[in-house]
Short mmCIF file of C-alpha atoms in Angstrom, two decimals:
data_model
loop_
_atom_site.label_atom_id
_atom_site.label_comp_id
_atom_site.label_asym_id
_atom_site.label_seq_id
_atom_site.Cartn_x
_atom_site.Cartn_y
_atom_site.Cartn_z
CA MET R 1 56.37 12.85 -29.00
CA SER R 2 53.69 12.72 -26.38
CA THR R 3 53.69 9.22 -24.11
CA SER R 4 50.11 10.06 -23.22
CA THR R 5 48.35 8.61 -26.23
CA VAL R 6 50.38 5.43 -26.44
CA THR R 7 48.40 2.64 -27.96
CA ARG R 8 48.17 -1.11 -27.27
CA ALA R 9 49.79 -1.89 -30.46
CA GLU R 10 52.95 0.38 -29.67
CA VAL R 11 53.38 -1.32 -26.29
CA CYS R 12 53.32 -4.67 -28.18
CA ALA R 13 55.84 -3.45 -30.72
CA VAL R 14 58.32 -2.56 -27.94
CA ALA R 15 57.50 -5.80 -26.14
CA CYS R 16 58.26 -7.59 -29.66
CA ALA R 17 61.55 -5.47 -29.62
CA GLU R 18 62.42 -6.72 -26.19
CA ILE R 19 62.13 -10.16 -27.39
CA PHE R 20 65.54 -9.76 -29.55
CA ARG R 21 67.41 -8.07 -26.49
CA GLY R 22 70.83 -9.82 -26.27
CA ALA R 23 70.28 -11.89 -29.45
CA GLY R 24 73.27 -10.54 -31.11
CA GLU R 25 74.50 -11.34 -34.66
CA ILE R 26 71.69 -13.66 -35.65
CA MET R 27 68.84 -13.40 -38.41
CA ALA R 28 65.53 -11.88 -36.94
CA SER R 29 62.57 -13.46 -38.47
CA PRO R 30 59.12 -11.86 -37.53
CA MET R 31 56.24 -13.16 -39.48
CA SER R 32 53.79 -10.34 -39.10
CA PRO R 33 53.57 -6.53 -39.03
CA THR R 34 53.96 -5.85 -35.32
CA PRO R 35 56.92 -8.08 -34.34
CA THR R 36 58.34 -6.71 -37.67
CA VAL R 37 58.26 -3.36 -36.17
CA GLY R 38 59.64 -4.81 -33.18
CA ALA R 39 62.52 -6.45 -34.67
CA ARG R 40 63.41 -3.25 -36.65
CA LEU R 41 62.94 -1.18 -33.47
CA ALA R 42 65.43 -3.63 -31.84
CA ARG R 43 67.94 -3.04 -34.52
CA LEU R 44 67.75 0.54 -34.62
CA THR R 45 68.25 0.90 -30.86
CA PHE R 46 69.73 -1.91 -28.68
CA GLU R 47 70.55 -4.70 -31.12
CA PRO R 48 72.29 -3.08 -34.12
CA ASP R 49 73.87 -6.25 -35.51
CA LEU R 50 70.68 -8.37 -35.99
CA LEU R 51 70.16 -9.51 -39.69
CA ILE R 52 66.75 -8.58 -41.21
CA SER R 53 65.55 -9.59 -44.64
CA ASP R 54 62.69 -8.21 -47.00
CA GLY R 55 60.84 -11.44 -46.22
CA GLU R 56 61.56 -12.43 -49.71
CA ALA R 57 65.17 -13.05 -50.66
CA LEU R 58 67.39 -9.93 -49.64
CA PHE R 59 69.14 -9.07 -46.39
CA LEU R 60 68.58 -5.26 -45.46
CA ALA R 61 71.88 -3.22 -44.69
CA GLU R 62 69.55 -0.61 -43.34
CA THR R 63 66.30 -0.50 -41.50
CA PRO R 64 63.40 0.57 -43.70
CA ALA R 65 59.74 1.14 -42.72
CA LEU R 66 57.26 -1.74 -43.16
CA GLY R 67 56.75 -2.47 -46.83
CA GLY R 68 59.63 0.18 -47.64
CA LYS R 69 62.74 -0.47 -49.59
CA ALA R 70 66.46 -0.19 -48.19
CA PRO R 71 69.93 -0.90 -49.48
CA VAL R 72 70.83 -4.56 -49.48
CA GLU R 73 73.57 -6.27 -47.78
CA GLY R 74 73.38 -9.97 -49.00
CA TRP R 75 71.16 -12.76 -50.31
CA ILE R 76 68.90 -15.30 -48.44
CA PRO R 77 66.65 -17.16 -50.82
CA PHE R 78 64.34 -19.75 -49.23
CA GLY R 79 66.76 -22.58 -49.78
CA ARG R 80 69.34 -20.86 -47.62
CA VAL R 81 66.95 -19.93 -44.91
CA PHE R 82 66.90 -23.76 -44.27
CA ASP R 83 70.64 -23.59 -43.88
CA VAL R 84 70.41 -20.85 -41.32
CA VAL R 85 67.66 -22.69 -39.51
CA ALA R 86 69.89 -25.68 -39.16
CA SER R 87 72.61 -23.39 -37.98
CA GLY R 88 70.72 -22.13 -35.02
CA ARG R 89 71.69 -18.47 -35.92
CA ARG R 90 68.04 -17.24 -35.89
CA HIS R 91 65.15 -16.06 -33.74
CA VAL R 92 61.84 -16.50 -35.53
CA VAL R 93 58.43 -14.80 -34.19
CA MET R 94 55.56 -16.82 -35.48
CA GLY R 95 51.97 -16.54 -35.22
CA ALA R 96 49.73 -19.43 -33.92
CA ASN R 97 46.26 -20.54 -34.34
CA GLN R 98 46.57 -22.39 -30.99
CA ILE R 99 49.07 -22.51 -28.20
CA ASP R 100 48.93 -24.81 -25.26
CA ARG R 101 50.55 -24.52 -21.74
CA HIS R 102 53.56 -26.36 -22.41
CA GLY R 103 54.03 -24.32 -25.55
CA ASN R 104 52.81 -26.60 -28.29
CA GLN R 105 51.67 -24.37 -31.39
CA ASN R 106 49.31 -25.04 -34.24
CA LEU R 107 49.21 -23.23 -37.71
CA SER R 108 48.31 -26.34 -39.54
CA ALA R 109 44.61 -27.32 -39.49
CA PHE R 110 41.89 -27.84 -37.01
CA GLY R 111 40.59 -31.25 -36.60
CA PRO R 112 41.74 -34.95 -37.45
CA LEU R 113 45.30 -34.84 -39.45
CA GLN R 114 43.82 -36.64 -42.50
CA ARG R 115 40.45 -35.00 -42.35
CA PRO R 116 40.58 -31.74 -40.93
CA LYS R 117 37.82 -29.45 -40.30
CA ARG R 118 39.45 -26.32 -41.38
CA GLN R 119 42.71 -26.09 -43.36
CA MET R 120 45.29 -23.61 -42.58
CA PHE R 121 48.99 -23.52 -43.99
CA GLY R 122 50.11 -26.99 -43.02
CA VAL R 123 53.13 -26.89 -40.53
CA ARG R 124 55.30 -24.74 -42.61
CA GLY R 125 58.66 -24.19 -40.87
CA ALA R 126 57.44 -24.58 -37.48
CA PRO R 127 58.93 -28.10 -36.53
CA GLY R 128 62.32 -26.94 -37.88
CA ASN R 129 62.24 -23.63 -36.16
CA THR R 130 61.35 -24.95 -32.85
CA ILE R 131 63.70 -27.80 -32.74
CA ASN R 132 66.63 -25.57 -34.08
CA HIS R 133 66.67 -22.06 -32.69
CA PRO R 134 65.00 -19.57 -30.27
CA THR R 135 61.22 -19.17 -31.22
CA SER R 136 58.73 -16.64 -30.13
CA TYR R 137 55.07 -16.15 -30.78
CA PHE R 138 52.96 -13.13 -31.39
CA VAL R 139 49.45 -13.32 -30.77
CA PRO R 140 47.48 -10.10 -31.62
CA ARG R 141 44.11 -11.47 -30.27
CA HIS R 142 44.64 -13.25 -26.79
CA THR R 143 41.52 -15.71 -26.48
CA THR R 144 40.56 -18.94 -24.95
CA ARG R 145 40.46 -20.41 -28.53
CA VAL R 146 44.15 -19.65 -29.00
CA PHE R 147 45.30 -20.31 -25.59
CA THR R 148 43.79 -23.82 -25.41
CA ASP R 149 44.23 -26.98 -23.31
CA ARG R 150 45.31 -29.10 -26.34
CA VAL R 151 46.25 -28.12 -29.81
CA ASP R 152 44.94 -30.10 -32.70
CA ILE R 153 48.07 -30.31 -34.57
CA VAL R 154 51.60 -29.81 -33.26
CA SER R 155 53.23 -27.80 -35.86
CA GLY R 156 55.78 -25.98 -33.31
CA ILE R 157 56.77 -28.20 -30.48
CA GLY R 158 56.31 -27.44 -26.77
CA TYR R 159 58.50 -28.39 -23.75
CA ASP R 160 56.39 -32.00 -23.17
CA LYS R 161 57.52 -33.01 -26.47
CA VAL R 162 61.27 -32.56 -25.52
CA ASP R 163 62.87 -36.09 -25.22
CA SER R 164 65.71 -35.17 -22.55
CA THR R 165 67.43 -38.45 -23.42
CA ASN R 166 67.95 -37.48 -26.88
CA PRO R 167 70.49 -34.77 -27.61
CA ALA R 168 68.83 -33.93 -30.87
CA PHE R 169 66.41 -31.83 -28.79
CA ARG R 170 69.00 -29.53 -27.05
CA PHE R 171 68.39 -26.46 -29.13
CA HIS R 172 64.89 -26.20 -28.35
CA HIS R 173 63.90 -22.84 -26.70
CA LEU R 174 60.77 -21.06 -26.61
CA HIS R 175 61.61 -17.40 -25.65
CA ARG R 176 58.45 -15.32 -25.25
CA VAL R 177 54.77 -15.03 -26.14
CA VAL R 178 53.61 -11.58 -26.61
CA THR R 179 50.02 -11.00 -26.89
CA ASN R 180 47.65 -7.95 -26.81
CA LEU R 181 47.28 -8.64 -22.99
CA GLY R 182 50.89 -9.09 -21.93
CA VAL R 183 54.30 -10.88 -22.20
CA PHE R 184 54.69 -14.42 -21.18
CA ASP R 185 57.38 -17.16 -21.23
CA PHE R 186 57.50 -20.83 -20.48
CA GLY R 187 59.15 -20.39 -17.00
CA GLY R 188 56.26 -21.85 -14.95
CA PRO R 189 56.24 -24.98 -13.26
CA ASP R 190 57.29 -28.04 -15.50
CA HIS R 191 57.70 -25.23 -18.36
CA THR R 192 54.27 -24.01 -18.48
CA LEU R 193 53.18 -20.48 -19.65
CA ARG R 194 54.10 -17.84 -17.10
CA ALA R 195 53.00 -14.21 -16.89
CA LEU R 196 56.07 -11.72 -17.01
CA SER R 197 54.12 -8.51 -17.57
CA LEU R 198 50.72 -7.26 -18.33
CA HIS R 199 50.27 -4.42 -20.56
CA PRO R 200 49.13 -1.15 -18.99
CA GLY R 201 45.44 -1.13 -18.53
CA VAL R 202 45.09 -5.36 -18.50
CA THR R 203 44.36 -7.11 -15.34
CA ALA R 204 45.06 -10.59 -14.14
CA GLU R 205 41.35 -11.28 -14.37
CA ASP R 206 41.39 -10.30 -18.14
CA VAL R 207 44.20 -12.69 -19.08
CA ALA R 208 42.55 -15.57 -16.86
CA ALA R 209 39.36 -15.09 -18.59
CA ASN R 210 40.86 -15.36 -22.01
CA THR R 211 43.21 -18.28 -21.28
CA SER R 212 41.86 -22.12 -21.18
CA PHE R 213 44.48 -23.03 -18.80
CA GLU R 214 46.03 -21.66 -15.43
CA VAL R 215 48.84 -18.99 -16.12
CA ALA R 216 51.73 -19.25 -13.58
CA ASP R 217 52.50 -15.98 -11.74
CA LEU R 218 49.62 -13.99 -13.04
CA ALA R 219 48.88 -12.31 -9.79
CA THR R 220 52.56 -11.07 -9.50
CA ALA R 221 53.21 -10.11 -13.10
CA GLU R 222 54.71 -6.60 -13.39
CA THR R 223 53.37 -3.93 -15.98
CA THR R 224 55.03 -3.97 -19.41
CA ARG R 225 57.01 -0.99 -19.80
CA TRP R 226 55.92 2.18 -21.86
CA PRO R 227 57.77 2.90 -25.02
CA THR R 228 60.37 5.55 -24.74
CA GLU R 229 59.99 8.88 -26.31
CA GLU R 230 62.65 7.84 -28.93
CA GLU R 231 61.12 4.44 -29.43
CA LEU R 232 57.87 6.22 -30.32
CA ARG R 233 59.27 8.36 -32.57
CA LEU R 234 60.69 5.37 -34.36
CA ILE R 235 57.55 3.40 -34.41
CA ARG R 236 55.51 6.32 -35.61
CA THR R 237 57.69 8.33 -38.03
CA VAL R 238 60.20 5.80 -39.19
CA LEU R 239 59.07 2.28 -38.96
CA ASP R 240 55.27 2.20 -39.50
CA PRO R 241 54.14 5.55 -40.43
CA LYS R 242 50.75 4.18 -42.06
CA GLY R 243 49.95 2.49 -38.60
CA LEU R 244 49.72 -1.03 -39.83
CA ARG R 245 50.28 -2.24 -36.37
CA GLU R 246 46.98 -0.69 -35.19
CA LYS R 247 45.24 -2.87 -37.74
CA GLU R 248 46.91 -6.00 -36.34
CA VAL R 249 46.53 -5.41 -32.50
CA SER R 250 43.08 -5.50 -30.82
CA ALA R 251 43.25 -3.59 -27.46
CA MET N 1 73.13 -31.27 -79.27
CA ARG N 2 69.70 -32.45 -79.08
CA ASP N 3 66.77 -30.10 -79.54
CA LYS N 4 64.54 -30.93 -76.75
CA ARG N 5 61.74 -28.45 -77.68
CA ILE N 6 58.34 -30.19 -77.39
CA SER N 7 54.73 -28.95 -76.53
CA LEU N 8 52.99 -28.86 -73.24
CA GLU N 9 50.78 -31.88 -74.52
CA GLU N 10 53.72 -34.08 -75.54
CA ALA N 11 55.40 -33.31 -72.11
CA VAL N 12 52.08 -34.45 -70.40
CA SER N 13 51.56 -37.41 -72.64
CA GLY N 14 54.74 -39.04 -70.78
CA LEU N 15 52.80 -39.21 -67.50
CA ARG N 16 50.81 -42.17 -66.36
CA SER N 17 48.13 -42.28 -63.68
CA GLY N 18 49.63 -43.26 -60.30
CA MET N 19 52.91 -41.34 -60.94
CA THR N 20 54.84 -39.28 -58.36
CA ILE N 21 55.38 -35.73 -59.68
CA GLY N 22 57.35 -32.80 -58.29
CA ILE N 23 56.17 -29.41 -58.96
CA GLY N 24 58.82 -26.65 -58.70
CA GLY N 25 58.38 -22.91 -57.55
CA TRP N 26 57.16 -21.93 -54.08
CA GLY N 27 53.41 -21.20 -53.09
CA SER N 28 52.21 -18.47 -55.65
CA ARG N 29 55.73 -17.98 -57.00
CA ARG N 30 57.09 -19.13 -60.39
CA LYS N 31 54.85 -22.28 -60.53
CA PRO N 32 54.80 -24.26 -63.64
CA LEU N 33 51.10 -23.55 -64.22
CA ALA N 34 50.91 -24.10 -68.07
CA PHE N 35 52.14 -27.69 -67.32
CA VAL N 36 49.49 -27.98 -64.52
CA ARG N 37 46.88 -26.71 -66.97
CA ALA N 38 47.77 -29.39 -69.55
CA ILE N 39 47.78 -31.95 -66.99
CA LEU N 40 43.93 -30.83 -66.14
CA ARG N 41 43.06 -31.33 -69.82
CA SER N 42 44.63 -34.80 -69.69
CA ASP N 43 43.00 -38.06 -68.23
CA VAL N 44 46.03 -38.75 -66.10
CA THR N 45 44.85 -38.97 -62.42
CA ASP N 46 45.77 -40.55 -59.04
CA LEU N 47 48.81 -38.51 -58.85
CA THR N 48 51.22 -38.34 -55.94
CA VAL N 49 52.42 -34.86 -55.89
CA VAL N 50 55.47 -33.38 -54.05
CA THR N 51 55.50 -29.55 -53.71
CA TYR N 52 55.99 -26.39 -51.87
CA GLY N 53 52.20 -26.02 -52.57
CA GLY N 54 50.16 -23.14 -54.05
CA ALA N 55 47.40 -23.06 -56.72
CA ASP N 56 49.24 -25.74 -58.45
CA LEU N 57 48.06 -28.38 -55.83
CA GLY N 58 44.67 -26.41 -55.42
CA LEU N 59 44.00 -26.70 -59.54
CA LEU N 60 45.06 -30.35 -59.45
CA CYS N 61 42.70 -31.02 -56.37
CA SER N 62 39.86 -29.14 -58.12
CA ALA N 63 39.97 -31.92 -61.02
CA GLY N 64 40.36 -34.65 -58.25
CA LYS N 65 43.71 -35.75 -59.64
CA VAL N 66 45.52 -36.09 -56.28
CA ARG N 67 45.69 -39.30 -54.35
CA LYS N 68 48.66 -38.33 -52.04
CA ALA N 69 50.38 -34.95 -51.26
CA TYR N 70 53.86 -34.63 -49.81
CA TYR N 71 54.25 -30.68 -49.03
CA GLY N 72 55.82 -28.37 -46.47
CA PHE N 73 52.95 -25.79 -46.78
CA VAL N 74 50.06 -24.80 -49.06
CA SER N 75 49.84 -21.12 -49.50
CA LEU N 76 48.75 -18.38 -52.08
CA ASP N 77 51.04 -15.79 -50.53
CA SER N 78 48.52 -13.21 -50.60
CA ALA N 79 44.97 -12.90 -49.01
CA PRO N 80 43.04 -15.14 -48.51
CA PHE N 81 46.31 -17.09 -48.03
CA TYR N 82 44.59 -20.63 -47.77
CA ASP N 83 44.09 -22.41 -51.17
CA PRO N 84 40.35 -23.17 -51.57
CA TRP N 85 40.56 -26.39 -53.60
CA PHE N 86 43.41 -27.96 -51.32
CA ALA N 87 41.21 -26.96 -48.21
CA ALA N 88 38.20 -28.75 -49.84
CA ALA N 89 40.16 -31.70 -50.78
CA ARG N 90 41.53 -32.07 -47.23
CA THR N 91 38.20 -31.43 -45.31
CA GLY N 92 36.70 -33.96 -47.91
CA GLY N 93 39.25 -36.39 -46.63
CA GLU N 94 39.96 -36.94 -50.54
CA ILE N 95 43.71 -36.95 -50.26
CA VAL N 96 46.48 -38.59 -48.19
CA ALA N 97 48.55 -35.98 -46.63
CA ARG N 98 52.24 -36.50 -45.95
CA GLU N 99 52.72 -33.02 -44.46
CA MET N 100 56.17 -32.07 -43.27
CA ASP N 101 58.43 -29.38 -42.25
CA GLU N 102 59.49 -26.89 -45.24
CA GLY N 103 63.03 -27.95 -44.55
CA MET N 104 62.34 -31.54 -44.88
CA VAL N 105 61.02 -31.03 -48.51
CA LYS N 106 64.46 -29.75 -49.45
CA CYS N 107 66.25 -32.66 -47.32
CA GLY N 108 64.14 -35.32 -49.30
CA LEU N 109 64.93 -33.83 -52.69
CA GLN N 110 68.64 -33.61 -51.86
CA ALA N 111 68.27 -37.49 -50.78
CA ALA N 112 66.90 -38.36 -54.17
CA ALA N 113 69.27 -36.14 -56.08
CA ALA N 114 72.15 -37.90 -54.43
CA ARG N 115 70.69 -41.34 -54.76
CA LEU N 116 70.75 -41.80 -51.06
CA PRO N 117 67.66 -43.71 -49.07
CA PHE N 118 67.53 -41.02 -46.60
CA LEU N 119 69.34 -37.86 -44.90
CA PRO N 120 69.16 -37.21 -41.23
CA ILE N 121 67.62 -34.02 -40.10
CA ARG N 122 66.46 -32.32 -36.86
CA ALA N 123 63.25 -30.84 -38.19
CA GLY N 124 60.18 -33.09 -37.58
CA LEU N 125 61.14 -34.50 -34.17
CA GLY N 126 58.58 -34.05 -31.45
CA SER N 127 56.05 -32.68 -33.85
CA ASP N 128 52.91 -34.04 -35.44
CA VAL N 129 54.65 -34.67 -38.81
CA VAL N 130 55.41 -38.22 -37.63
CA ASN N 131 51.64 -38.74 -36.98
CA PHE N 132 50.88 -37.47 -40.47
CA TRP N 133 53.17 -40.03 -42.03
CA ASP N 134 51.45 -43.18 -40.73
CA GLY N 135 54.71 -44.89 -40.07
CA GLU N 136 56.39 -43.98 -43.33
CA LEU N 137 58.65 -41.79 -41.55
CA ARG N 138 61.37 -43.27 -39.40
CA THR N 139 64.26 -42.18 -37.03
CA VAL N 140 67.87 -42.81 -37.33
CA GLN N 141 70.40 -43.08 -34.64
CA SER N 142 74.12 -41.41 -34.97
CA PRO N 143 76.80 -44.27 -34.80
CA TYR N 144 78.84 -41.43 -33.35
CA PRO N 145 78.41 -40.51 -29.85
CA ASP N 146 78.81 -37.00 -28.48
CA ALA N 147 81.78 -35.90 -25.79
CA GLU N 148 79.18 -37.42 -23.18
CA GLY N 149 78.65 -40.80 -24.78
CA ARG N 150 75.33 -39.70 -25.85
CA THR N 151 73.88 -40.46 -29.47
CA GLU N 152 71.52 -38.15 -31.19
CA THR N 153 68.23 -39.64 -32.84
CA LEU N 154 67.08 -37.77 -35.74
CA ILE N 155 64.49 -38.00 -38.40
CA ALA N 156 65.64 -40.31 -41.37
CA MET N 157 64.19 -38.20 -44.26
CA PRO N 158 63.42 -40.73 -46.90
CA ALA N 159 64.44 -39.61 -50.45
CA LEU N 160 61.61 -37.89 -52.56
CA ASN N 161 62.01 -39.83 -55.64
CA LEU N 162 60.09 -38.41 -58.56
CA ASP N 163 58.79 -39.98 -61.58
CA ALA N 164 58.54 -36.64 -63.20
CA ALA N 165 59.21 -32.99 -62.53
CA PHE N 166 57.72 -29.85 -63.86
CA VAL N 167 59.45 -26.41 -63.35
CA HIS N 168 59.07 -22.81 -65.05
CA LEU N 169 61.91 -20.68 -65.50
CA ASP N 170 62.46 -17.47 -67.22
CA LEU N 171 64.68 -17.96 -69.88
CA GLY N 172 66.16 -21.40 -71.57
CA ASP N 173 67.75 -22.56 -74.67
CA LYS N 174 66.43 -25.60 -76.48
CA HIS N 175 68.82 -28.03 -75.06
CA GLY N 176 67.53 -27.47 -71.40
CA ASN N 177 70.09 -25.03 -69.93
CA ALA N 178 68.06 -22.43 -68.32
CA ALA N 179 68.16 -19.45 -65.67
CA TYR N 180 65.71 -17.59 -63.42
CA THR N 181 65.80 -13.99 -63.51
CA GLY N 182 64.12 -12.94 -59.93
CA VAL N 183 65.63 -13.00 -56.58
CA ASP N 184 65.12 -16.62 -55.89
CA PRO N 185 66.04 -20.16 -57.57
CA TYR N 186 63.45 -21.77 -55.03
CA MET N 187 64.25 -25.62 -55.24
CA ASP N 188 63.78 -25.92 -59.16
CA ASP N 189 67.26 -27.65 -59.66
CA LEU N 190 66.49 -30.00 -56.73
CA PHE N 191 63.19 -31.15 -58.34
CA CYS N 192 65.05 -32.00 -61.57
CA LEU N 193 67.91 -33.75 -59.96
CA ALA N 194 65.30 -35.88 -57.89
CA ALA N 195 63.21 -36.89 -61.19
CA GLU N 196 63.40 -39.57 -63.66
CA ARG N 197 61.81 -37.14 -66.34
CA ARG N 198 62.41 -33.53 -66.36
CA TYR N 199 60.00 -31.08 -67.95
CA LEU N 200 60.97 -27.41 -68.05
CA SER N 201 58.83 -24.56 -69.23
CA VAL N 202 60.33 -20.99 -69.98
CA ASP N 203 58.77 -17.80 -70.89
CA ARG N 204 61.24 -17.62 -73.82
CA VAL N 205 63.46 -20.00 -75.56
CA VAL N 206 66.63 -18.28 -76.86
CA GLU N 207 70.10 -19.56 -78.38
CA THR N 208 72.31 -20.40 -75.55
CA GLU N 209 74.64 -17.40 -76.40
CA GLU N 210 72.00 -15.01 -75.82
CA LEU N 211 71.19 -17.02 -72.49
CA VAL N 212 74.53 -16.88 -71.13
CA LYS N 213 74.90 -13.06 -72.04
CA ALA N 214 71.49 -12.35 -70.35
CA VAL N 215 72.19 -13.37 -66.82
CA PRO N 216 74.91 -13.93 -64.45
CA GLN N 217 76.29 -17.61 -64.63
CA GLN N 218 75.00 -18.28 -61.28
CA ALA N 219 71.55 -17.98 -62.29
CA ILE N 220 71.89 -20.74 -64.82
CA ILE N 221 70.43 -23.38 -62.37
CA LEU N 222 69.74 -26.11 -65.04
CA ASN N 223 72.10 -27.77 -67.49
CA ARG N 224 71.28 -30.33 -70.25
CA MET N 225 71.79 -33.18 -67.78
CA MET N 226 69.05 -32.04 -65.60
CA VAL N 227 66.12 -31.69 -68.48
CA ASP N 228 64.51 -33.95 -71.04
CA GLY N 229 61.88 -31.55 -72.52
CA VAL N 230 61.60 -27.73 -73.13
CA VAL N 231 58.58 -26.13 -73.74
CA GLU N 232 58.37 -22.44 -74.69
CA ALA N 233 55.21 -21.08 -72.59
CA PRO N 234 55.07 -17.31 -72.50
CA GLY N 235 53.09 -16.51 -69.37
CA GLY N 236 53.49 -20.17 -68.37
CA ALA N 237 53.94 -19.18 -64.70
CA HIS N 238 50.57 -17.18 -64.76
CA PHE N 239 48.90 -16.40 -62.28
CA THR N 240 51.89 -16.66 -60.00
CA PHE N 241 54.98 -14.48 -61.03
CA SER N 242 57.86 -15.08 -63.02
CA GLY N 243 60.98 -13.13 -63.22
CA SER N 244 59.60 -10.80 -66.02
CA TYR N 245 56.08 -10.30 -64.76
CA GLY N 246 54.45 -10.06 -61.19
CA ARG N 247 51.72 -12.22 -59.56
CA ASP N 248 48.40 -11.53 -61.12
CA GLU N 249 46.75 -10.72 -57.90
CA ARG N 250 43.42 -9.78 -59.19
CA PHE N 251 43.12 -12.92 -61.29
CA GLN N 252 44.41 -15.20 -58.14
CA ARG N 253 41.43 -13.47 -56.02
CA HIS N 254 39.22 -14.36 -59.15
CA TYR N 255 40.42 -18.01 -58.94
CA VAL N 256 39.62 -18.21 -55.17
CA ALA N 257 36.13 -16.36 -55.64
CA ALA N 258 35.27 -18.88 -58.45
CA ALA N 259 35.85 -21.87 -56.28
CA ALA N 260 33.17 -20.94 -54.00
CA THR N 261 30.09 -22.52 -55.67
CA PRO N 262 29.74 -25.22 -58.40
CA GLU N 263 28.30 -22.73 -60.78
CA SER N 264 30.99 -20.03 -60.32
CA TRP N 265 33.62 -22.82 -60.78
CA ALA N 266 32.07 -24.33 -63.70
CA GLU N 267 32.04 -20.86 -65.52
CA PHE N 268 35.64 -20.53 -64.65
CA LYS N 269 36.43 -23.85 -65.70
CA ALA N 270 34.95 -23.28 -69.05
CA ARG N 271 36.55 -20.22 -69.82
CA TYR N 272 40.11 -20.82 -68.28
CA LEU N 273 40.63 -24.55 -68.05
CA ASP N 274 38.58 -26.22 -70.70
CA VAL N 275 40.84 -24.69 -73.40
CA SER N 276 44.23 -24.41 -74.97
CA GLU N 277 47.08 -22.65 -73.21
CA ALA N 278 46.73 -20.10 -75.90
CA GLU N 279 43.11 -19.68 -75.36
CA TYR N 280 43.88 -19.37 -71.64
CA GLN N 281 46.28 -16.72 -72.05
CA SER N 282 44.01 -14.82 -74.30
CA ALA N 283 41.25 -15.07 -71.82
CA VAL N 284 43.53 -13.93 -69.24
CA ARG N 285 44.17 -10.79 -71.26
CA THR N 286 40.46 -10.22 -71.86
CA PHE N 287 39.99 -10.40 -67.91
CA ALA N 288 42.62 -7.83 -67.22
CA GLU N 289 41.26 -5.62 -69.80
CA GLU N 290 37.58 -5.84 -68.48
CA ARG N 291 38.92 -5.13 -64.96
CA THR N 292 40.87 -2.19 -65.90
CA GLN N 293 37.57 -0.77 -67.71
CA LEU N 294 35.49 -1.17 -64.44
#
């Protein structure tokens, strides 16, 4: 398998797999195609003990392609997902309509709370996810509209919302933000967005031009690693033979 | 044992304007839409609705029947995902939103089911959920300090007490024992436990003996203490799915497209909503046949 034709979506899939490195025996809950490829790739390579579901109510014993079927190992209806959330044994990768530099996220609506300009899903499980267990974000199109100074509605809570005097906040952890441009975390000054790596071909200027606020360590960020040949084989022939990742990620 | 079989109209006649109703199912999954259609045909309005929202909430908003909504999300579960009528009610400022984390809905129903004023939950802290509730949502401090002497302050999720609950299951008997046959019970048992009056629709009413033979015992999520009225409503979850049929994706897209203009909605309403449930089911069959011929 040639690495010379690796796509941006494939680099993203591997970066999403890396989100789960060291996660152990927890439920991986990716919410869109590329992070799903990533979670399954991690499970087929370095994190075999991850639990994955069909997105509906079944835990899968094996690791199928996107949309594919696999033998089942357990039952996880929605009501029980809330038990897992409260237990902390989960790492979710959500999408985001907006993210600010402290990691506040919005997928609810744009505009005022009681009279929005545009309605999306509502807060969904974002408040419970972010306060209970590791949370990462995947943004397939990194723009200043997403990476904004201030989110309209805080669905997923950022580091500046953490009350350090209240131990109820002690499980809050935003692990990674993977976008079509790079890999980030909140390890900048005062838990602000920091560049860990930029994808091959992406410059610091590209990221700066598409982010409303200053990104820490942008000049010194490394280059995101290439997929290995084995990872490429798994992505292309086992996990996503239909190439759904390419529809999600814009280069 | 009481025979609780009633009609959709009889079930809805117990409703009064201003009531708080819970609607079972989840998003576009096993929603009691035959009941929702019956509510649309009634003059009941000014409702407070508690739901994991889908087109149930959308349809009620289309008729201006919702004053206030308590929900974890509103989703059609397939493209275009956002319900057009809920969106219109929100952007028009027509409803008071008590938006919350999905887990808080379950928590609030559990509190009501156990006749407790609140249950503590971590979800919601630090987020705009608190601001959505305009002071209705408070916190509670643990009386038990941790090892370092610190105490946790948590969200005190209030009981979501319901005047009435509406749920749809696949199979039930005339007394209110009922089962789901798909992969997920959702929160339908909790909706019934949280409510004063509990209305169940099922695709098929069978004898108790047949019910218990048809499913594993664990699937019988409602017992007689949890149900006041049973309606046999074949296709009662349409266009969401039930255990015995899938979601009608084409019809759901048709619903969304119809909401785009007053003219297209008037047409949709005349054909599918200003009619009896039997006429709705017949019109839906015709719709499917027309689309197959295209």
